[in-house]
Structures are given as C-alpha cells and as structure tokens.
C-alpha cells in the first residue's frame, strides 16, 4: 500500500470525529442550552422569551500561574561535561556527568517545558471559556470573583506579567472599570451604557492581596492600579418606561407614584474584615465601607442589591465542601489570619443584616468564590414561627439560619438571602461560568434573581480536541506531500523508450 493511501485512509477515519469534537468544543454553550434565566413574574414569564435587563456573567478563581510554578532547566551537567572534555579527560567523571545529564537535567528540562506549555494552554482554555459563553449568552456585565492571579507572594515584575496575560490573553477585549465610575455618586440607567458589556468588575481575593494577616498597602495599591478598587459601588435605575411596561394600570393610575426601582452593584473586599489583621487601618477602611453602604445609607424599598465579594459567609460544616476554618501566623509573624474558608459568624451576620435592611424589605443576592467546588445556600432569619418567643424576638432578630438552596426541606423563615459561591472557572473544575439574572417584578413590586451555570468540561477535553485537530492537519498535509512525491517519481504513461539496434 502506498504511503499516501495509508495516510489518507487514517485522515478519512479521523475526520468525522475531529469535526464533531471541534464543533462541540467551540459551540458547547449552544449545545448545552446555556442561557441567562428569563425574567419571570409572580407565576409566569413577564413576556415569552424576555431577557432580564441585568445579566451578570460571573467567573471565579482563574488563578493565573507564572514563574513561581516553573523550575528553569539549568543544564549543569552539560557545563561539567564541557569542562571535563576541555581539561584533563577523566573518563569516570565524564560518565558521572553523562549519567547526571540524563537522570537529572533532561527530566527537569522536560518538566520545565511541559509546565510552560501547560500555562500557555491554560490561558487559552480560560480565554475559550470566557469568549464562548460571552458570545452566546450576551451578558450586560462581567465579574471575576477574586483570585485573578495565583499567588499574593509574587514580586512586582511577575505581578505585571500575569496582569498583562489577564487582560491581553485570557480576558482579551475586556477593560478595567474606570475610576470615574467608581468615584461617581450617581445612578446610571440600566442598559444605557453599552460599554459595561466590555468592562470587567474585578474582586480582590486572597491570591491577589492576601488574607488579613499578610494583606498590606503595597499589594492593595498594585491590585487597584491593575484591576480597580477593592471597595466600590455603582447603581443602576430602570428605564421608567420599562419599569411600568407590565405594571397593573389601576395601580399606576390611582396609587401614589413610587421611586424608580434601583439595583446597586456592591464590590466588597472581604479579605480583611476579620481580625487579627496585619494593618488595622486597611481593615478599618473595609469595615467603614461595609457600614456606610450596608447600614448607614437609607434605601428605598425598590432598591435591590447584588453583593460581590470573595470569601463565603459563615455556615456550619456539611453544607458546602469547605467547612469553617481559620489558621493564624505565629506570634513572631504578627499572629494575623493566615488562611480562612469562611467569614466569621459576626461579620457574616453584619453583612446579611445590611443587605436586607432593618425592616427586611430589600431584596439581595450575594455572589462569591474561594470554595472552588461551588455552593448555593439560603440564609433566612429566625422568627416566631421557628419557636422564638415574643419576649426573645428582639434579642434573636440577628440570628440567621442557613441551608443548602436546593434542600428538599422548605426554606425556613419569612425572609432570606440567596448566596451563590460560584464554582471555579479553572479546568480542573470544568471551566464553569455563572449566569445571574436580575429583574424588576411589577406584580410583586420587588427585585428578583435567578442563577444558572454553564460548564465547558475539564481542560483535558480542550487539549484532546486540539491535539486531534493538529494530528488531522498533519495527516492531510502528509498525505498530500506523499501523493505529490509518488506522482513525481512514477513513470509517465505513454512514454516509450526506443533503443537503436546495431548490426
């Protein structure tokens, strides 16, 4: 069998598989039906197929790695071999150097180059997830919920290299939220500024700025320079025409006009809310922001809150994969928080009380990351229906109960807050992307939220498909070149060689 025929047959066998695999990989949001939840009224959709006015694409914990995970190939054995050959030839030393070359230097070089290839592929994988989901689902806003980078311990040079990869490779086309927006004390019309589709809201995580025990001013400043403020807020109001589009006409005609519904997007630095902290003034800045935005400001009943942070709220063991955990530095290193899985019970209670307001009238949802497996919970306030006597009600009003959001048991209490810990977008966790919808329900006169996930699949699938495509292209080129080579060397049909006979 000719080589060209052999290569062509393998090419033909693999071609359907390559086409199907590549098509699925690049159109997986379409095949999976990934979409933001539709805006729904009290019982049915407001109008069939209507998109929610606020659609947030939520990505968590990409953790871009870099030079700290790469061990450079040094090839020390080659230098020793060269010195041995140039000097007095020592055969035994030469044998030891050659043995060291193949037992140490070559494997180390292989691991180094493999890791570089892995980092390159990981960037492209994360970019593929972001690009594919964003293209198909059409979000109005995008957030990365902390741990943008892989380590808070890196130096400035490496920090800026990873930052460049973040903006130019992984989230190419995205842009940092402008300082003028973070500083503005105004309210935008939701959907009016189309540039929000390209802006990326960045939340500070422990691998970006550190935990309370090692978070310092330098790390915060470089994060804010690269990605934006660690504490800030922006507010959106509904277009008044859209807000009343499906409202009850009698209600609109005869009731006192109500304020236009507003939705606030609050970015909270949760990395130093607990103590002990290395820098008390930085912790106080975060606490002051929390108190000012969630407790002191008086909001109308028509205001909803989307709180974006990194560390999940407190919950008992068994509800999510990560249970409560705190670790601290040694005393001679300051004794601050070295690691934590959740916020403390007191800080969590303060946040929950703040987002719902003192009269429990504000609708809110909390999105965070940190727990790579992801989790969805429901926090509800205890009340008299849970066995609390009237005389004790005032002392227990800050007591919250938490359960899995999809628990078969009904959500306890009459008022609660949904918390979504978004599963990591890293390949190990399937390249997850969260899809949060928020809309104003004119029937119930309140903000409503819903959430779905879109999973790409582990990074090995991405690698396998592209390796298959490369092999298929190589087979096609090889078959063509083999055919041309065989064609050139093949005798031409019709060519006759005449030899002259001599007497």
GROMACS .gro file of C-alpha atoms in nm:
model
  503
    1UNK     CA    1   0.000   0.000   0.000
    2UNK     CA    2   0.130   0.340  -0.097
    3UNK     CA    3   0.208   0.580   0.189
    4UNK     CA    4  -0.029   0.846   0.053
    5UNK     CA    5  -0.319   0.598   0.050
    6UNK     CA    6  -0.241   0.483   0.404
    7UNK     CA    7  -0.226   0.840   0.540
    8UNK     CA    8  -0.540   0.938   0.350
    9UNK     CA    9  -0.740   0.649   0.497
   10UNK     CA   10  -0.640   0.743   0.852
   11UNK     CA   11  -0.728   1.104   0.770
   12UNK     CA   12  -1.072   0.998   0.647
   13UNK     CA   13  -1.135   0.782   0.954
   14UNK     CA   14  -1.047   1.062   1.199
   15UNK     CA   15  -1.210   1.346   1.005
   16UNK     CA   16  -1.571   1.298   1.128
   17UNK     CA   17  -1.452   1.269   1.489
   18UNK     CA   18  -1.238   1.582   1.457
   19UNK     CA   19  -1.524   1.781   1.303
   20UNK     CA   20  -1.776   1.671   1.567
   21UNK     CA   21  -1.537   1.727   1.860
   22UNK     CA   22  -1.424   2.069   1.739
   23UNK     CA   23  -1.779   2.179   1.663
   24UNK     CA   24  -1.896   2.079   2.010
   25UNK     CA   25  -1.599   2.242   2.185
   26UNK     CA   26  -1.648   2.576   2.014
   27UNK     CA   27  -2.027   2.570   2.031
   28UNK     CA   28  -2.074   2.398   2.367
   29UNK     CA   29  -2.289   2.681   2.512
   30UNK     CA   30  -2.527   2.630   2.219
   31UNK     CA   31  -2.548   2.251   2.256
   32UNK     CA   32  -2.590   2.275   2.635
   33UNK     CA   33  -2.856   2.543   2.607
   34UNK     CA   34  -2.659   2.782   2.827
   35UNK     CA   35  -2.863   3.096   2.881
   36UNK     CA   36  -2.941   3.354   3.142
   37UNK     CA   37  -3.265   3.278   3.327
   38UNK     CA   38  -3.559   3.463   3.176
   39UNK     CA   39  -3.738   3.739   3.360
   40UNK     CA   40  -4.044   3.589   3.526
   41UNK     CA   41  -4.338   3.741   3.705
   42UNK     CA   42  -4.514   3.608   4.011
   43UNK     CA   43  -4.631   3.294   3.830
   44UNK     CA   44  -4.543   3.311   3.461
   45UNK     CA   45  -4.289   3.482   3.240
   46UNK     CA   46  -4.350   3.855   3.203
   47UNK     CA   47  -4.348   3.801   2.829
   48UNK     CA   48  -4.235   3.491   2.648
   49UNK     CA   49  -3.861   3.494   2.583
   50UNK     CA   50  -3.797   3.829   2.753
   51UNK     CA   51  -3.438   3.882   2.866
   52UNK     CA   52  -3.364   4.014   3.210
   53UNK     CA   53  -3.230   4.373   3.196
   54UNK     CA   54  -2.935   4.282   3.420
   55UNK     CA   55  -2.735   3.976   3.314
   56UNK     CA   56  -2.411   3.915   3.502
   57UNK     CA   57  -2.151   3.669   3.373
   58UNK     CA   58  -1.972   3.550   3.688
   59UNK     CA   59  -1.631   3.380   3.674
   60UNK     CA   60  -1.443   3.272   3.984
   61UNK     CA   61  -1.082   3.190   4.076
   62UNK     CA   62  -0.895   3.168   3.742
   63UNK     CA   63  -0.567   3.182   3.942
   64UNK     CA   64  -0.321   3.259   3.664
   65UNK     CA   65   0.011   3.096   3.750
   66UNK     CA   66   0.358   3.200   3.634
   67UNK     CA   67   0.726   3.181   3.715
   68UNK     CA   68   0.674   3.051   4.070
   69UNK     CA   69   0.540   2.725   3.925
   70UNK     CA   70   0.819   2.683   3.668
   71UNK     CA   71   1.159   2.535   3.753
   72UNK     CA   72   1.402   2.653   3.488
   73UNK     CA   73   1.620   2.395   3.313
   74UNK     CA   74   1.978   2.472   3.416
   75UNK     CA   75   2.173   2.204   3.223
   76UNK     CA   76   2.452   2.199   3.482
   77UNK     CA   77   2.574   1.859   3.363
   78UNK     CA   78   2.646   1.996   3.016
   79UNK     CA   79   2.874   2.260   3.166
   80UNK     CA   80   3.060   1.996   3.367
   81UNK     CA   81   3.093   1.772   3.061
   82UNK     CA   82   3.237   2.061   2.863
   83UNK     CA   83   3.493   2.138   3.135
   84UNK     CA   84   3.591   1.770   3.155
   85UNK     CA   85   3.644   1.749   2.780
   86UNK     CA   86   3.845   2.072   2.770
   87UNK     CA   87   4.068   1.975   3.064
   88UNK     CA   88   4.237   1.653   3.157
   89UNK     CA   89   3.998   1.387   3.037
   90UNK     CA   90   3.865   1.194   3.335
   91UNK     CA   91   3.661   0.906   3.199
   92UNK     CA   92   3.493   0.824   3.532
   93UNK     CA   93   3.393   1.188   3.586
   94UNK     CA   94   3.265   1.206   3.230
   95UNK     CA   95   3.047   0.900   3.289
   96UNK     CA   96   2.904   1.053   3.607
   97UNK     CA   97   2.827   1.379   3.427
   98UNK     CA   98   2.657   1.198   3.139
   99UNK     CA   99   2.454   0.994   3.386
  100UNK     CA  100   2.354   1.314   3.570
  101UNK     CA  101   2.256   1.470   3.238
  102UNK     CA  102   2.000   1.201   3.159
  103UNK     CA  103   1.882   1.136   3.515
  104UNK     CA  104   1.851   1.495   3.639
  105UNK     CA  105   1.888   1.767   3.375
  106UNK     CA  106   1.681   1.610   3.098
  107UNK     CA  107   1.382   1.523   3.324
  108UNK     CA  108   1.398   1.868   3.484
  109UNK     CA  109   1.406   2.034   3.143
  110UNK     CA  110   1.112   1.822   3.031
  111UNK     CA  111   0.910   1.924   3.338
  112UNK     CA  112   1.000   2.289   3.283
  113UNK     CA  113   0.896   2.296   2.918
  114UNK     CA  114   0.586   2.089   2.990
  115UNK     CA  115   0.482   2.339   3.259
  116UNK     CA  116   0.535   2.631   3.021
  117UNK     CA  117   0.320   2.455   2.765
  118UNK     CA  118   0.061   2.383   3.033
  119UNK     CA  119   0.046   2.750   3.137
  120UNK     CA  120   0.014   2.859   2.775
  121UNK     CA  121  -0.266   2.610   2.717
  122UNK     CA  122  -0.436   2.705   3.044
  123UNK     CA  123  -0.452   3.070   2.938
  124UNK     CA  124  -0.607   2.971   2.607
  125UNK     CA  125  -0.852   2.736   2.780
  126UNK     CA  126  -0.972   3.009   3.018
  127UNK     CA  127  -0.995   3.251   2.726
  128UNK     CA  128  -1.202   2.994   2.535
  129UNK     CA  129  -1.448   2.961   2.824
  130UNK     CA  130  -1.485   3.338   2.858
  131UNK     CA  131  -1.513   3.405   2.486
  132UNK     CA  132  -1.758   3.121   2.413
  133UNK     CA  133  -2.001   3.192   2.697
  134UNK     CA  134  -1.989   3.568   2.647
  135UNK     CA  135  -2.053   3.535   2.275
  136UNK     CA  136  -2.354   3.308   2.314
  137UNK     CA  137  -2.526   3.438   2.629
  138UNK     CA  138  -2.483   3.814   2.571
  139UNK     CA  139  -2.424   3.940   2.929
  140UNK     CA  140  -2.470   4.304   3.023
  141UNK     CA  141  -2.199   4.287   3.292
  142UNK     CA  142  -1.900   4.064   3.377
  143UNK     CA  143  -1.730   3.994   3.711
  144UNK     CA  144  -1.429   3.787   3.818
  145UNK     CA  145  -1.485   3.694   4.183
  146UNK     CA  146  -1.130   3.704   4.317
  147UNK     CA  147  -0.809   3.505   4.286
  148UNK     CA  148  -0.742   3.654   3.947
  149UNK     CA  149  -0.377   3.558   3.992
  150UNK     CA  150  -0.223   3.251   4.151
  151UNK     CA  151  -0.019   3.397   4.438
  152UNK     CA  152  -0.005   3.709   4.653
  153UNK     CA  153   0.364   3.645   4.723
  154UNK     CA  154   0.494   3.726   4.375
  155UNK     CA  155   0.713   4.029   4.308
  156UNK     CA  156   0.603   4.330   4.108
  157UNK     CA  157   0.766   4.217   3.783
  158UNK     CA  158   0.586   3.884   3.785
  159UNK     CA  159   0.263   4.051   3.901
  160UNK     CA  160   0.258   4.275   3.595
  161UNK     CA  161   0.345   3.987   3.362
  162UNK     CA  162   0.042   3.795   3.487
  163UNK     CA  163  -0.170   4.108   3.472
  164UNK     CA  164  -0.074   4.151   3.108
  165UNK     CA  165  -0.177   3.791   3.037
  166UNK     CA  166  -0.506   3.852   3.220
  167UNK     CA  167  -0.602   4.147   3.000
  168UNK     CA  168  -0.434   4.056   2.670
  169UNK     CA  169  -0.489   3.679   2.655
  170UNK     CA  170  -0.743   3.536   2.899
  171UNK     CA  171  -0.995   3.821   2.904
  172UNK     CA  172  -0.895   3.983   2.580
  173UNK     CA  173  -1.134   4.258   2.482
  174UNK     CA  174  -1.226   4.331   2.842
  175UNK     CA  175  -1.135   4.652   3.018
  176UNK     CA  176  -1.091   4.778   3.372
  177UNK     CA  177  -1.379   4.976   3.521
  178UNK     CA  178  -1.288   5.344   3.503
  179UNK     CA  179  -1.200   5.538   3.817
  180UNK     CA  180  -1.464   5.797   3.725
  181UNK     CA  181  -1.735   5.532   3.762
  182UNK     CA  182  -1.603   5.409   4.097
  183UNK     CA  183  -1.586   5.766   4.226
  184UNK     CA  184  -1.924   5.876   4.092
  185UNK     CA  185  -2.210   5.919   4.338
  186UNK     CA  186  -2.473   5.897   4.066
  187UNK     CA  187  -2.716   5.641   3.927
  188UNK     CA  188  -2.699   5.517   3.568
  189UNK     CA  189  -2.989   5.399   3.356
  190UNK     CA  190  -2.959   5.021   3.337
  191UNK     CA  191  -2.858   4.918   2.987
  192UNK     CA  192  -2.794   5.270   2.858
  193UNK     CA  193  -2.414   5.245   2.862
  194UNK     CA  194  -2.321   4.956   2.632
  195UNK     CA  195  -1.957   4.979   2.742
  196UNK     CA  196  -2.049   4.777   3.050
  197UNK     CA  197  -2.051   4.471   2.825
  198UNK     CA  198  -1.674   4.507   2.785
  199UNK     CA  199  -1.585   4.619   3.138
  200UNK     CA  200  -1.474   4.354   3.385
  201UNK     CA  201  -1.551   4.401   3.753
  202UNK     CA  202  -1.259   4.254   3.949
  203UNK     CA  203  -1.297   4.139   4.310
  204UNK     CA  204  -0.987   4.106   4.530
  205UNK     CA  205  -0.907   3.753   4.650
  206UNK     CA  206  -0.652   3.604   4.886
  207UNK     CA  207  -0.417   3.517   4.599
  208UNK     CA  208  -0.437   3.879   4.483
  209UNK     CA  209  -0.385   4.078   4.804
  210UNK     CA  210  -0.353   3.816   5.081
  211UNK     CA  211  -0.553   3.734   5.392
  212UNK     CA  212  -0.588   3.976   5.683
  213UNK     CA  213  -0.260   3.857   5.835
  214UNK     CA  214  -0.045   3.945   5.534
  215UNK     CA  215  -0.252   4.196   5.336
  216UNK     CA  216  -0.059   4.522   5.309
  217UNK     CA  217  -0.086   4.860   5.143
  218UNK     CA  218   0.152   4.776   4.859
  219UNK     CA  219  -0.047   4.474   4.745
  220UNK     CA  220  -0.373   4.665   4.759
  221UNK     CA  221  -0.231   4.957   4.560
  222UNK     CA  222  -0.090   4.742   4.280
  223UNK     CA  223  -0.416   4.545   4.260
  224UNK     CA  224  -0.618   4.865   4.235
  225UNK     CA  225  -0.384   5.003   3.969
  226UNK     CA  226  -0.419   4.687   3.762
  227UNK     CA  227  -0.783   4.587   3.820
  228UNK     CA  228  -0.975   4.856   4.008
  229UNK     CA  229  -1.080   4.947   4.360
  230UNK     CA  230  -1.121   4.679   4.625
  231UNK     CA  231  -1.428   4.857   4.769
  232UNK     CA  232  -1.674   5.045   4.549
  233UNK     CA  233  -2.032   5.058   4.431
  234UNK     CA  234  -2.232   5.152   4.125
  235UNK     CA  235  -2.609   5.196   4.099
  236UNK     CA  236  -2.845   5.141   3.809
  237UNK     CA  237  -3.205   5.252   3.775
  238UNK     CA  238  -3.459   5.101   3.543
  239UNK     CA  239  -3.577   5.291   3.243
  240UNK     CA  240  -3.908   5.434   3.372
  241UNK     CA  241  -4.095   5.323   3.060
  242UNK     CA  242  -3.970   4.966   3.101
  243UNK     CA  243  -4.033   4.973   3.475
  244UNK     CA  244  -4.403   5.039   3.418
  245UNK     CA  245  -4.433   4.837   3.097
  246UNK     CA  246  -4.615   4.547   3.260
  247UNK     CA  247  -4.739   4.719   3.572
  248UNK     CA  248  -5.105   4.700   3.675
  249UNK     CA  249  -5.272   5.001   3.509
  250UNK     CA  250  -5.505   5.063   3.803
  251UNK     CA  251  -5.204   5.064   4.034
  252UNK     CA  252  -5.022   5.312   3.814
  253UNK     CA  253  -5.324   5.535   3.771
  254UNK     CA  254  -5.450   5.565   4.125
  255UNK     CA  255  -5.161   5.491   4.359
  256UNK     CA  256  -4.906   5.747   4.465
  257UNK     CA  257  -4.609   5.741   4.225
  258UNK     CA  258  -4.321   5.535   4.360
  259UNK     CA  259  -3.948   5.587   4.308
  260UNK     CA  260  -3.791   5.425   4.005
  261UNK     CA  261  -3.651   5.083   4.103
  262UNK     CA  262  -3.274   5.079   4.151
  263UNK     CA  263  -3.020   4.797   4.152
  264UNK     CA  264  -2.688   4.850   4.325
  265UNK     CA  265  -2.376   4.652   4.245
  266UNK     CA  266  -2.154   4.650   4.554
  267UNK     CA  267  -1.795   4.523   4.545
  268UNK     CA  268  -1.671   4.441   4.896
  269UNK     CA  269  -1.316   4.349   4.999
  270UNK     CA  270  -1.373   4.060   5.238
  271UNK     CA  271  -1.006   3.973   5.278
  272UNK     CA  272  -0.953   4.180   5.594
  273UNK     CA  273  -1.297   4.201   5.754
  274UNK     CA  274  -1.196   3.958   6.028
  275UNK     CA  275  -0.918   4.001   6.282
  276UNK     CA  276  -0.642   3.994   6.383
  277UNK     CA  277  -0.521   4.187   6.080
  278UNK     CA  278  -0.170   4.296   5.993
  279UNK     CA  279  -0.276   4.652   5.910
  280UNK     CA  280  -0.559   4.780   6.128
  281UNK     CA  281  -0.614   5.091   5.916
  282UNK     CA  282  -0.674   4.888   5.599
  283UNK     CA  283  -0.918   4.665   5.785
  284UNK     CA  284  -1.097   4.969   5.922
  285UNK     CA  285  -1.133   5.108   5.569
  286UNK     CA  286  -1.317   4.791   5.462
  287UNK     CA  287  -1.533   4.793   5.776
  288UNK     CA  288  -1.619   5.160   5.722
  289UNK     CA  289  -1.722   5.089   5.363
  290UNK     CA  290  -1.936   4.795   5.475
  291UNK     CA  291  -2.102   5.003   5.745
  292UNK     CA  292  -2.159   5.303   5.520
  293UNK     CA  293  -2.303   5.114   5.224
  294UNK     CA  294  -2.497   4.839   5.400
  295UNK     CA  295  -2.606   5.001   5.726
  296UNK     CA  296  -2.599   5.381   5.718
  297UNK     CA  297  -2.738   5.460   5.374
  298UNK     CA  298  -3.116   5.470   5.368
  299UNK     CA  299  -3.252   5.297   5.061
  300UNK     CA  300  -3.600   5.293   4.914
  301UNK     CA  301  -3.797   4.969   4.923
  302UNK     CA  302  -3.748   4.945   4.546
  303UNK     CA  303  -3.370   4.904   4.576
  304UNK     CA  304  -3.210   4.565   4.520
  305UNK     CA  305  -2.851   4.464   4.596
  306UNK     CA  306  -2.603   4.238   4.419
  307UNK     CA  307  -2.311   4.197   4.660
  308UNK     CA  308  -1.985   4.076   4.506
  309UNK     CA  309  -1.708   3.951   4.734
  310UNK     CA  310  -1.459   3.665   4.761
  311UNK     CA  311  -1.483   3.478   5.092
  312UNK     CA  312  -1.815   3.298   5.154
  313UNK     CA  313  -2.033   3.373   5.455
  314UNK     CA  314  -2.023   3.157   5.765
  315UNK     CA  315  -2.202   2.822   5.755
  316UNK     CA  316  -2.177   2.502   5.951
  317UNK     CA  317  -1.978   2.202   5.830
  318UNK     CA  318  -2.152   1.975   5.582
  319UNK     CA  319  -2.349   2.239   5.394
  320UNK     CA  320  -2.072   2.314   5.143
  321UNK     CA  321  -1.747   2.135   5.059
  322UNK     CA  322  -1.540   2.382   5.261
  323UNK     CA  323  -1.632   2.394   5.628
  324UNK     CA  324  -1.540   2.668   5.878
  325UNK     CA  325  -1.163   2.703   5.912
  326UNK     CA  326  -0.922   2.966   6.045
  327UNK     CA  327  -0.544   2.949   6.065
  328UNK     CA  328  -0.308   3.213   6.203
  329UNK     CA  329   0.053   3.315   6.167
  330UNK     CA  330   0.291   3.254   6.453
  331UNK     CA  331   0.313   3.528   6.712
  332UNK     CA  332   0.652   3.650   6.592
  333UNK     CA  333   0.495   3.700   6.247
  334UNK     CA  334   0.213   3.912   6.386
  335UNK     CA  335  -0.040   3.641   6.470
  336UNK     CA  336  -0.279   3.758   6.197
  337UNK     CA  337  -0.511   3.545   5.988
  338UNK     CA  338  -0.308   3.319   5.760
  339UNK     CA  339  -0.600   3.138   5.599
  340UNK     CA  340  -0.978   3.117   5.630
  341UNK     CA  341  -1.256   2.932   5.448
  342UNK     CA  342  -1.547   3.149   5.563
  343UNK     CA  343  -1.605   3.487   5.715
  344UNK     CA  344  -1.668   3.481   6.087
  345UNK     CA  345  -2.022   3.445   6.219
  346UNK     CA  346  -2.033   3.807   6.340
  347UNK     CA  347  -1.910   3.957   6.012
  348UNK     CA  348  -2.149   3.736   5.814
  349UNK     CA  349  -2.439   3.847   6.031
  350UNK     CA  350  -2.347   4.212   5.979
  351UNK     CA  351  -2.343   4.164   5.602
  352UNK     CA  352  -2.677   3.982   5.595
  353UNK     CA  353  -2.844   4.241   5.818
  354UNK     CA  354  -2.705   4.516   5.598
  355UNK     CA  355  -2.821   4.385   5.261
  356UNK     CA  356  -3.182   4.327   5.373
  357UNK     CA  357  -3.210   4.645   5.580
  358UNK     CA  358  -3.355   4.695   5.928
  359UNK     CA  359  -3.711   4.636   5.804
  360UNK     CA  360  -3.623   4.326   5.598
  361UNK     CA  361  -3.763   4.484   5.283
  362UNK     CA  362  -3.465   4.493   5.049
  363UNK     CA  363  -3.409   4.209   4.807
  364UNK     CA  364  -3.048   4.100   4.770
  365UNK     CA  365  -2.823   3.825   4.642
  366UNK     CA  366  -2.461   3.753   4.733
  367UNK     CA  367  -2.201   3.614   4.491
  368UNK     CA  368  -1.857   3.500   4.597
  369UNK     CA  369  -1.583   3.249   4.510
  370UNK     CA  370  -1.298   3.092   4.713
  371UNK     CA  371  -1.457   2.746   4.751
  372UNK     CA  372  -1.360   2.601   4.414
  373UNK     CA  373  -1.631   2.335   4.420
  374UNK     CA  374  -1.905   2.598   4.440
  375UNK     CA  375  -2.214   2.601   4.661
  376UNK     CA  376  -2.561   2.757   4.675
  377UNK     CA  377  -2.719   2.836   5.009
  378UNK     CA  378  -3.014   3.024   5.152
  379UNK     CA  379  -2.987   3.241   5.464
  380UNK     CA  380  -3.312   3.309   5.648
  381UNK     CA  381  -3.392   3.499   5.963
  382UNK     CA  382  -3.536   3.310   6.255
  383UNK     CA  383  -3.873   3.434   6.378
  384UNK     CA  384  -4.163   3.329   6.600
  385UNK     CA  385  -4.264   3.051   6.361
  386UNK     CA  386  -3.932   2.885   6.446
  387UNK     CA  387  -4.014   2.865   6.816
  388UNK     CA  388  -3.881   3.202   6.933
  389UNK     CA  389  -4.097   3.363   7.198
  390UNK     CA  390  -4.212   3.722   7.168
  391UNK     CA  391  -4.002   3.840   7.460
  392UNK     CA  392  -3.690   3.692   7.300
  393UNK     CA  393  -3.761   3.811   6.948
  394UNK     CA  394  -3.573   4.138   6.989
  395UNK     CA  395  -3.262   3.954   7.104
  396UNK     CA  396  -3.272   3.697   6.824
  397UNK     CA  397  -3.353   3.923   6.532
  398UNK     CA  398  -2.995   3.899   6.409
  399UNK     CA  399  -2.991   3.520   6.418
  400UNK     CA  400  -2.973   3.367   6.073
  401UNK     CA  401  -3.020   3.009   5.968
  402UNK     CA  402  -2.853   2.868   5.657
  403UNK     CA  403  -2.932   2.564   5.446
  404UNK     CA  404  -2.850   2.431   5.102
  405UNK     CA  405  -3.052   2.623   4.845
  406UNK     CA  406  -3.174   2.303   4.680
  407UNK     CA  407  -3.250   2.129   5.008
  408UNK     CA  408  -3.570   1.919   4.999
  409UNK     CA  409  -3.673   2.099   5.317
  410UNK     CA  410  -3.857   2.428   5.260
  411UNK     CA  411  -3.664   2.747   5.318
  412UNK     CA  412  -3.713   2.848   5.679
  413UNK     CA  413  -3.829   3.188   5.787
  414UNK     CA  414  -4.028   3.450   5.602
  415UNK     CA  415  -3.738   3.643   5.453
  416UNK     CA  416  -3.397   3.538   5.328
  417UNK     CA  417  -3.094   3.595   5.110
  418UNK     CA  418  -2.958   3.359   4.848
  419UNK     CA  419  -2.579   3.315   4.849
  420UNK     CA  420  -2.406   3.172   4.544
  421UNK     CA  421  -2.048   3.055   4.576
  422UNK     CA  422  -1.957   3.031   4.209
  423UNK     CA  423  -1.769   2.719   4.107
  424UNK     CA  424  -1.416   2.788   3.982
  425UNK     CA  425  -1.356   2.854   3.613
  426UNK     CA  426  -1.030   2.654   3.627
  427UNK     CA  427  -1.008   2.349   3.404
  428UNK     CA  428  -0.992   2.110   3.699
  429UNK     CA  429  -1.344   2.222   3.791
  430UNK     CA  430  -1.489   2.210   3.442
  431UNK     CA  431  -1.442   2.567   3.323
  432UNK     CA  432  -1.756   2.688   3.498
  433UNK     CA  433  -1.929   3.015   3.417
  434UNK     CA  434  -2.213   3.153   3.630
  435UNK     CA  435  -2.513   3.328   3.476
  436UNK     CA  436  -2.706   3.562   3.708
  437UNK     CA  437  -3.024   3.740   3.600
  438UNK     CA  438  -3.189   4.025   3.789
  439UNK     CA  439  -3.518   4.193   3.700
  440UNK     CA  440  -3.793   4.403   3.850
  441UNK     CA  441  -4.126   4.226   3.900
  442UNK     CA  442  -4.407   4.476   3.869
  443UNK     CA  443  -4.662   4.230   4.009
  444UNK     CA  444  -4.489   4.186   4.343
  445UNK     CA  445  -4.306   4.521   4.331
  446UNK     CA  446  -3.967   4.368   4.408
  447UNK     CA  447  -3.637   4.267   4.252
  448UNK     CA  448  -3.597   3.902   4.162
  449UNK     CA  449  -3.287   3.698   4.093
  450UNK     CA  450  -3.212   3.365   3.931
  451UNK     CA  451  -2.893   3.178   3.850
  452UNK     CA  452  -2.767   2.906   3.616
  453UNK     CA  453  -2.429   2.753   3.537
  454UNK     CA  454  -2.256   2.668   3.210
  455UNK     CA  455  -1.983   2.401   3.214
  456UNK     CA  456  -1.723   2.359   2.939
  457UNK     CA  457  -1.556   2.041   3.065
  458UNK     CA  458  -1.215   1.969   3.213
  459UNK     CA  459  -0.909   2.111   3.038
  460UNK     CA  460  -0.807   1.765   2.911
  461UNK     CA  461  -1.100   1.778   2.669
  462UNK     CA  462  -0.974   2.109   2.529
  463UNK     CA  463  -0.625   1.963   2.487
  464UNK     CA  464  -0.750   1.638   2.332
  465UNK     CA  465  -0.961   1.815   2.071
  466UNK     CA  466  -0.680   2.045   1.964
  467UNK     CA  467  -0.424   1.763   1.955
  468UNK     CA  468  -0.668   1.566   1.739
  469UNK     CA  469  -0.704   1.865   1.506
  470UNK     CA  470  -0.326   1.904   1.479
  471UNK     CA  471  -0.285   1.533   1.403
  472UNK     CA  472  -0.560   1.554   1.142
  473UNK     CA  473  -0.399   1.854   0.973
  474UNK     CA  474  -0.061   1.678   0.979
  475UNK     CA  475  -0.215   1.366   0.823
  476UNK     CA  476  -0.376   1.572   0.549
  477UNK     CA  477  -0.055   1.755   0.468
  478UNK     CA  478   0.145   1.432   0.488
  479UNK     CA  479  -0.093   1.250   0.254
  480UNK     CA  480  -0.077   1.536   0.003
  481UNK     CA  481   0.303   1.554   0.011
  482UNK     CA  482   0.333   1.174  -0.020
  483UNK     CA  483   0.098   1.178  -0.319
  484UNK     CA  484   0.296   1.453  -0.492
  485UNK     CA  485   0.622   1.271  -0.424
  486UNK     CA  486   0.484   0.946  -0.561
  487UNK     CA  487   0.344   1.126  -0.863
  488UNK     CA  488   0.680   1.280  -0.948
  489UNK     CA  489   0.867   0.951  -0.920
  490UNK     CA  490   0.604   0.749  -1.109
  491UNK     CA  491   0.684   0.669  -1.478
  492UNK     CA  492   0.467   0.874  -1.713
  493UNK     CA  493   0.206   0.681  -1.909
  494UNK     CA  494   0.263   0.669  -2.284
  495UNK     CA  495   0.636   0.733  -2.260
  496UNK     CA  496   0.817   0.483  -2.491
  497UNK     CA  497   1.190   0.421  -2.482
  498UNK     CA  498   1.339   0.328  -2.823
  499UNK     CA  499   1.675   0.161  -2.845
  500UNK     CA  500   1.862   0.151  -3.172
  501UNK     CA  501   1.991  -0.183  -3.284
  502UNK     CA  502   2.329  -0.202  -3.445
  503UNK     CA  503   2.447  -0.468  -3.684
   0.00000   0.00000   0.00000
